PDB file of C-alpha atoms and ligand atoms in Angstrom:
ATOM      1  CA  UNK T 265     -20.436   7.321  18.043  1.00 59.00           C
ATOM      2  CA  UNK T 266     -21.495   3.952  17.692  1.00 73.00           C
ATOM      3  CA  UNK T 267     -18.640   1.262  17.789  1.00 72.00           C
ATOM      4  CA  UNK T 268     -18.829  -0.005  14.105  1.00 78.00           C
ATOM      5  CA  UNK T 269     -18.851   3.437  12.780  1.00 85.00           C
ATOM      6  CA  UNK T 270     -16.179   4.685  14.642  1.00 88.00           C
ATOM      7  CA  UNK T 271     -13.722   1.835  13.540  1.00 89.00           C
ATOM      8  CA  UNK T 272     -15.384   2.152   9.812  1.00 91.00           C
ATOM      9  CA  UNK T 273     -14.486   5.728  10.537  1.00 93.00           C
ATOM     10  CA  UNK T 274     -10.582   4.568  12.013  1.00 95.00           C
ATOM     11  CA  UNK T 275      -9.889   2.413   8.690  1.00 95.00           C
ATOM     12  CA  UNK T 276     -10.866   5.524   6.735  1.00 95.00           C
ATOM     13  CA  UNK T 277      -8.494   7.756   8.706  1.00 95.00           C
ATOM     14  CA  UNK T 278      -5.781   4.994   8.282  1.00 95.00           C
ATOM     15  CA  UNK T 279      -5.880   5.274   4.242  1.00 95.00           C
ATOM     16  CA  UNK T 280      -6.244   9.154   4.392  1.00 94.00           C
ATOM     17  CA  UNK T 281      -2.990   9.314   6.649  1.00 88.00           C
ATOM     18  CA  UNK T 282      -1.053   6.683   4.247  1.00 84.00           C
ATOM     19  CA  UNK T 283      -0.503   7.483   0.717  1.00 80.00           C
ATOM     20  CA  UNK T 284       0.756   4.130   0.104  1.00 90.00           C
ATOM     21  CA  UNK T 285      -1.614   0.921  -1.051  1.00 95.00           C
ATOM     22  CA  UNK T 286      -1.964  -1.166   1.892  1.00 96.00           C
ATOM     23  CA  UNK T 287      -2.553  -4.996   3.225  1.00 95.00           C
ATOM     24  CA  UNK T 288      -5.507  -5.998   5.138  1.00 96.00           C
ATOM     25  CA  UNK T 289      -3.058  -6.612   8.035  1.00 95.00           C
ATOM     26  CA  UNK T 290      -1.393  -3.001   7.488  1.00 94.00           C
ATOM     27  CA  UNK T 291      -4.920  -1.106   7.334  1.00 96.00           C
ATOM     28  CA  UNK T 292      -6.169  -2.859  10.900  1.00 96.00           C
ATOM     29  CA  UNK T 293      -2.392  -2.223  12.284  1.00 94.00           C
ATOM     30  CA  UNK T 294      -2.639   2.083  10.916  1.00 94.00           C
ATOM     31  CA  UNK T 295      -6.086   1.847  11.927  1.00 95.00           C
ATOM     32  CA  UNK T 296      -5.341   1.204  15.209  1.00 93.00           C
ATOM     33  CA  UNK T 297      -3.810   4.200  16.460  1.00 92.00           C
ATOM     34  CA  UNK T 298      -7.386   5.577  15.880  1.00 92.00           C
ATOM     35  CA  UNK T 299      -9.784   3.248  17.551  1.00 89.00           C
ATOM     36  CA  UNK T 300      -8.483   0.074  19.758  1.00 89.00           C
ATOM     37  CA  UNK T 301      -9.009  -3.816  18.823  1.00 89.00           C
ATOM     38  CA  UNK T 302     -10.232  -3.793  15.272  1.00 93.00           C
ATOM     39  CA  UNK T 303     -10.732  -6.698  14.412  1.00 93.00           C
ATOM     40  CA  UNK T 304      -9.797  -8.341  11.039  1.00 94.00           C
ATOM     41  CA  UNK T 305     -12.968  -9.374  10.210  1.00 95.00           C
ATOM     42  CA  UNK T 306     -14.414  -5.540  10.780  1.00 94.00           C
ATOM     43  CA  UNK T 307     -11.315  -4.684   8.618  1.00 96.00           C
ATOM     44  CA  UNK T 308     -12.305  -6.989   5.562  1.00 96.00           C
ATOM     45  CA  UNK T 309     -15.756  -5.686   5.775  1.00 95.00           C
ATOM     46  CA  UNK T 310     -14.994  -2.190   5.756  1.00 95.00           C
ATOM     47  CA  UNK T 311     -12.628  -2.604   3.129  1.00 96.00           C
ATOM     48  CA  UNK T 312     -15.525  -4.363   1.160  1.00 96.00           C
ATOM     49  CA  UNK T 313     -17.830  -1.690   1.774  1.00 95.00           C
ATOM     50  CA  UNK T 314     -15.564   1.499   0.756  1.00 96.00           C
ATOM     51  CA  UNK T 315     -14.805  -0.365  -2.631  1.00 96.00           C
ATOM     52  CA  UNK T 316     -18.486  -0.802  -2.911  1.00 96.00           C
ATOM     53  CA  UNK T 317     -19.098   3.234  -1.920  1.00 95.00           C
ATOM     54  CA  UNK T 318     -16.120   3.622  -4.904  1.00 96.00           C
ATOM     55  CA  UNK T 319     -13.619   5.278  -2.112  1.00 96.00           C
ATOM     56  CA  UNK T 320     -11.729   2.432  -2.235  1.00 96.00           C
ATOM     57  CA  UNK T 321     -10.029  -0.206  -5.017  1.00 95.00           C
ATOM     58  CA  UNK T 322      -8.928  -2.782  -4.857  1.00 95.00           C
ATOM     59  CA  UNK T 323      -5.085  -4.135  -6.245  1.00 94.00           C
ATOM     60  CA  UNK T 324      -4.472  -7.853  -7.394  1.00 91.00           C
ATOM     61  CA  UNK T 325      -0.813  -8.547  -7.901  1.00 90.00           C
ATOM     62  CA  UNK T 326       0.224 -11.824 -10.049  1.00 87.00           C
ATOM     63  CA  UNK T 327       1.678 -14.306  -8.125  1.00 86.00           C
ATOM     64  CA  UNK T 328       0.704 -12.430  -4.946  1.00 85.00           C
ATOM     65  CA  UNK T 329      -2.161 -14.119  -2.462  1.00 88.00           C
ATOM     66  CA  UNK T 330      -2.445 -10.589  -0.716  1.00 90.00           C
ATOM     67  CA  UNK T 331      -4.905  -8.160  -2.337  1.00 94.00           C
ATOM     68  CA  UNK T 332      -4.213  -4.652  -1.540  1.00 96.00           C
ATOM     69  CA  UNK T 333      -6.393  -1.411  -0.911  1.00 97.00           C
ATOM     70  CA  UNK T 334      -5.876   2.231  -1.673  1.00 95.00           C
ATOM     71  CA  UNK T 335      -8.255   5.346  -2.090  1.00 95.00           C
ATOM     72  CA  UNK T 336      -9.569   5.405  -5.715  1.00 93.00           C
ATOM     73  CA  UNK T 337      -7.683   8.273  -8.088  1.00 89.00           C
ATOM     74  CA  UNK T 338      -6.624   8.969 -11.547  1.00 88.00           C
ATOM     75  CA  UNK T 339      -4.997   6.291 -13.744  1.00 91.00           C
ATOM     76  CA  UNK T 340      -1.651   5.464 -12.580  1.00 92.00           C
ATOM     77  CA  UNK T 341       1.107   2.280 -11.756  1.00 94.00           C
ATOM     78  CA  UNK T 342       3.319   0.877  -8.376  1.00 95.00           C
ATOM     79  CA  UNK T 343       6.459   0.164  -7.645  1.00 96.00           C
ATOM     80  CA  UNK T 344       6.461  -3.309  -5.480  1.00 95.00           C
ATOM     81  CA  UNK T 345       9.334  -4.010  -3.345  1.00 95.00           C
ATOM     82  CA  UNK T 346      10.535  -7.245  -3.306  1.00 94.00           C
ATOM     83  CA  UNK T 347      11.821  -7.112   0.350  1.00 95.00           C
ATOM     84  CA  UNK T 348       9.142  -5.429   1.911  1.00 92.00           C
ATOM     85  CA  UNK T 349       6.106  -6.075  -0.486  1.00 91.00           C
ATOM     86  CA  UNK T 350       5.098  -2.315  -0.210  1.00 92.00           C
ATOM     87  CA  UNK T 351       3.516  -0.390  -2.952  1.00 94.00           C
ATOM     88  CA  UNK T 352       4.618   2.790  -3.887  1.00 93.00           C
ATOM     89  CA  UNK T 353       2.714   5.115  -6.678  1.00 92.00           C
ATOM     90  CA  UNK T 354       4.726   5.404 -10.087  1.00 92.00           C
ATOM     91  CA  UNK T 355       4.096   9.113 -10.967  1.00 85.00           C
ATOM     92  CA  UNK T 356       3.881   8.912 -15.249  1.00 86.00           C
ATOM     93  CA  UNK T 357       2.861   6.828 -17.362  1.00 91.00           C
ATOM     94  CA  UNK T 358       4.707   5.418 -20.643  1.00 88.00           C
ATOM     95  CA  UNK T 359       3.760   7.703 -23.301  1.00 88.00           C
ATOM     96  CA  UNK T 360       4.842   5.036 -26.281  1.00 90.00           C
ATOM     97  CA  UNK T 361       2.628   1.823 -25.477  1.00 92.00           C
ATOM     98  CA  UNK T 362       0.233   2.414 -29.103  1.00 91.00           C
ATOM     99  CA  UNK T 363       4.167   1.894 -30.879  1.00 92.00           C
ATOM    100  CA  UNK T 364       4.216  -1.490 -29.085  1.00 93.00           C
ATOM    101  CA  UNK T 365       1.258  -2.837 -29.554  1.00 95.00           C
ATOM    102  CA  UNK T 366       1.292  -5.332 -32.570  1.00 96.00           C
ATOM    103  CA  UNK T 367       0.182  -4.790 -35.388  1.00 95.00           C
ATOM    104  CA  UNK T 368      -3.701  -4.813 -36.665  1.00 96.00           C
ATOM    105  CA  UNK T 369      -4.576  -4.929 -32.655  1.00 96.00           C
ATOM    106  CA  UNK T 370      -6.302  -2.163 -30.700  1.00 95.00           C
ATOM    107  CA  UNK T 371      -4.608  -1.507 -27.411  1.00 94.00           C
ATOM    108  CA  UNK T 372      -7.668  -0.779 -25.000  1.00 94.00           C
ATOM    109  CA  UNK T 373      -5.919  -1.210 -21.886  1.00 92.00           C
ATOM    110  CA  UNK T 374      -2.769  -1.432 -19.676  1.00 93.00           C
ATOM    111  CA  UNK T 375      -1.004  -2.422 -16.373  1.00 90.00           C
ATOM    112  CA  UNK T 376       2.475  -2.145 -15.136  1.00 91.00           C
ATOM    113  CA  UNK T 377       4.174  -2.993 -11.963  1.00 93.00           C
ATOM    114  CA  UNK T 378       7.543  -2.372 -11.435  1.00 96.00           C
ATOM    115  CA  UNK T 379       9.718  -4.455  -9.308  1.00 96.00           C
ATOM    116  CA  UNK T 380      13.056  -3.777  -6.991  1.00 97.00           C
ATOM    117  CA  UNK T 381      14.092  -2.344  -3.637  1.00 96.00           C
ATOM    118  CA  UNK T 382      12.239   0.596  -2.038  1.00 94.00           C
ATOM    119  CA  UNK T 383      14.310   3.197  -0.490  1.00 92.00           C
ATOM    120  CA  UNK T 384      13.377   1.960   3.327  1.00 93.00           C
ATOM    121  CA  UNK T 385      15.124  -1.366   2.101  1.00 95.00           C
ATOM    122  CA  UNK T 386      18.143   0.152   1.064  1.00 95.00           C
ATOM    123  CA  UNK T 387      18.625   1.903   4.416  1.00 90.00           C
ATOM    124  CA  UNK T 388      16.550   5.173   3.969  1.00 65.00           C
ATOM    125  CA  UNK T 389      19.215   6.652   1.601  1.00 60.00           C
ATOM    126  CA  UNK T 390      17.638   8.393  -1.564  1.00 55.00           C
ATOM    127  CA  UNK T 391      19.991   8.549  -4.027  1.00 51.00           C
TER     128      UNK T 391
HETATM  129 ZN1   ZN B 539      10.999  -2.469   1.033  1.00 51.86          ZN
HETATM  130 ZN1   ZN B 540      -0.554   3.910 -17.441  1.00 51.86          ZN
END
């Protein structure tokens, strides 16, 4: 296998092994236990390329300069830890958000992003 496929093929393996939405820096360090010395640059392009192929998307937090990648799926939110900055998936979705949308509008659309300490942070303990 050619070089640039294989590590295309490494950055692949790293989101199909990690269920969590990750950094560039996180995808080239998971990647690497596949193929050695990916560069960022080859991460950033791959990255660019599997949103373009519709494998990946890509996640824009406010405030945040850090974009961050995960394998496209069904509609759903994160947990961001404020410690850490990992992403987690929020299984569910509020069921109520037409009773809070004011009145005369048409809600089309929503995001949520909920904030706090994930469980690594807190010393591995679920509660
Ligand atoms: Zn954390
Ligand atoms: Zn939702």
């Amino acid at each position: 296998m050619q070089r640039n496929t294989r590590q295309r093929e490494a950055i692949r393996l790293a989101f199909l092994g990690n269920a969590h939405p990750m950094t560039p820096a996180e995808v080239r360090e998971t990647a690497e236990a596949y193929a050695d010395g990916i560069g960022i640059a080859t991460v950033y392009r791959a990255l660019k390329q599997l949103c373009r192929d519709g494998w990946l998307v890509r996640l824009e937090l406010p405030g945040e300069q850090v974009s961050y990648y995960e394998r496209a799926q069904q509609h759903h939110h994160h947990f961001v830890c404020r410690l850490c900055q990992r992403l987690s998936k929020v299984e569910g979705c509020p069921p109520n958000l037409r009773e809070l949308t004011p009145d005369g509008c048409m809600l089309e659309d929503h995001q949520l992003l909920l904030y706090g300490v994930c469980a690594t942070c807190r010393g591995g303990q679920a509660p």
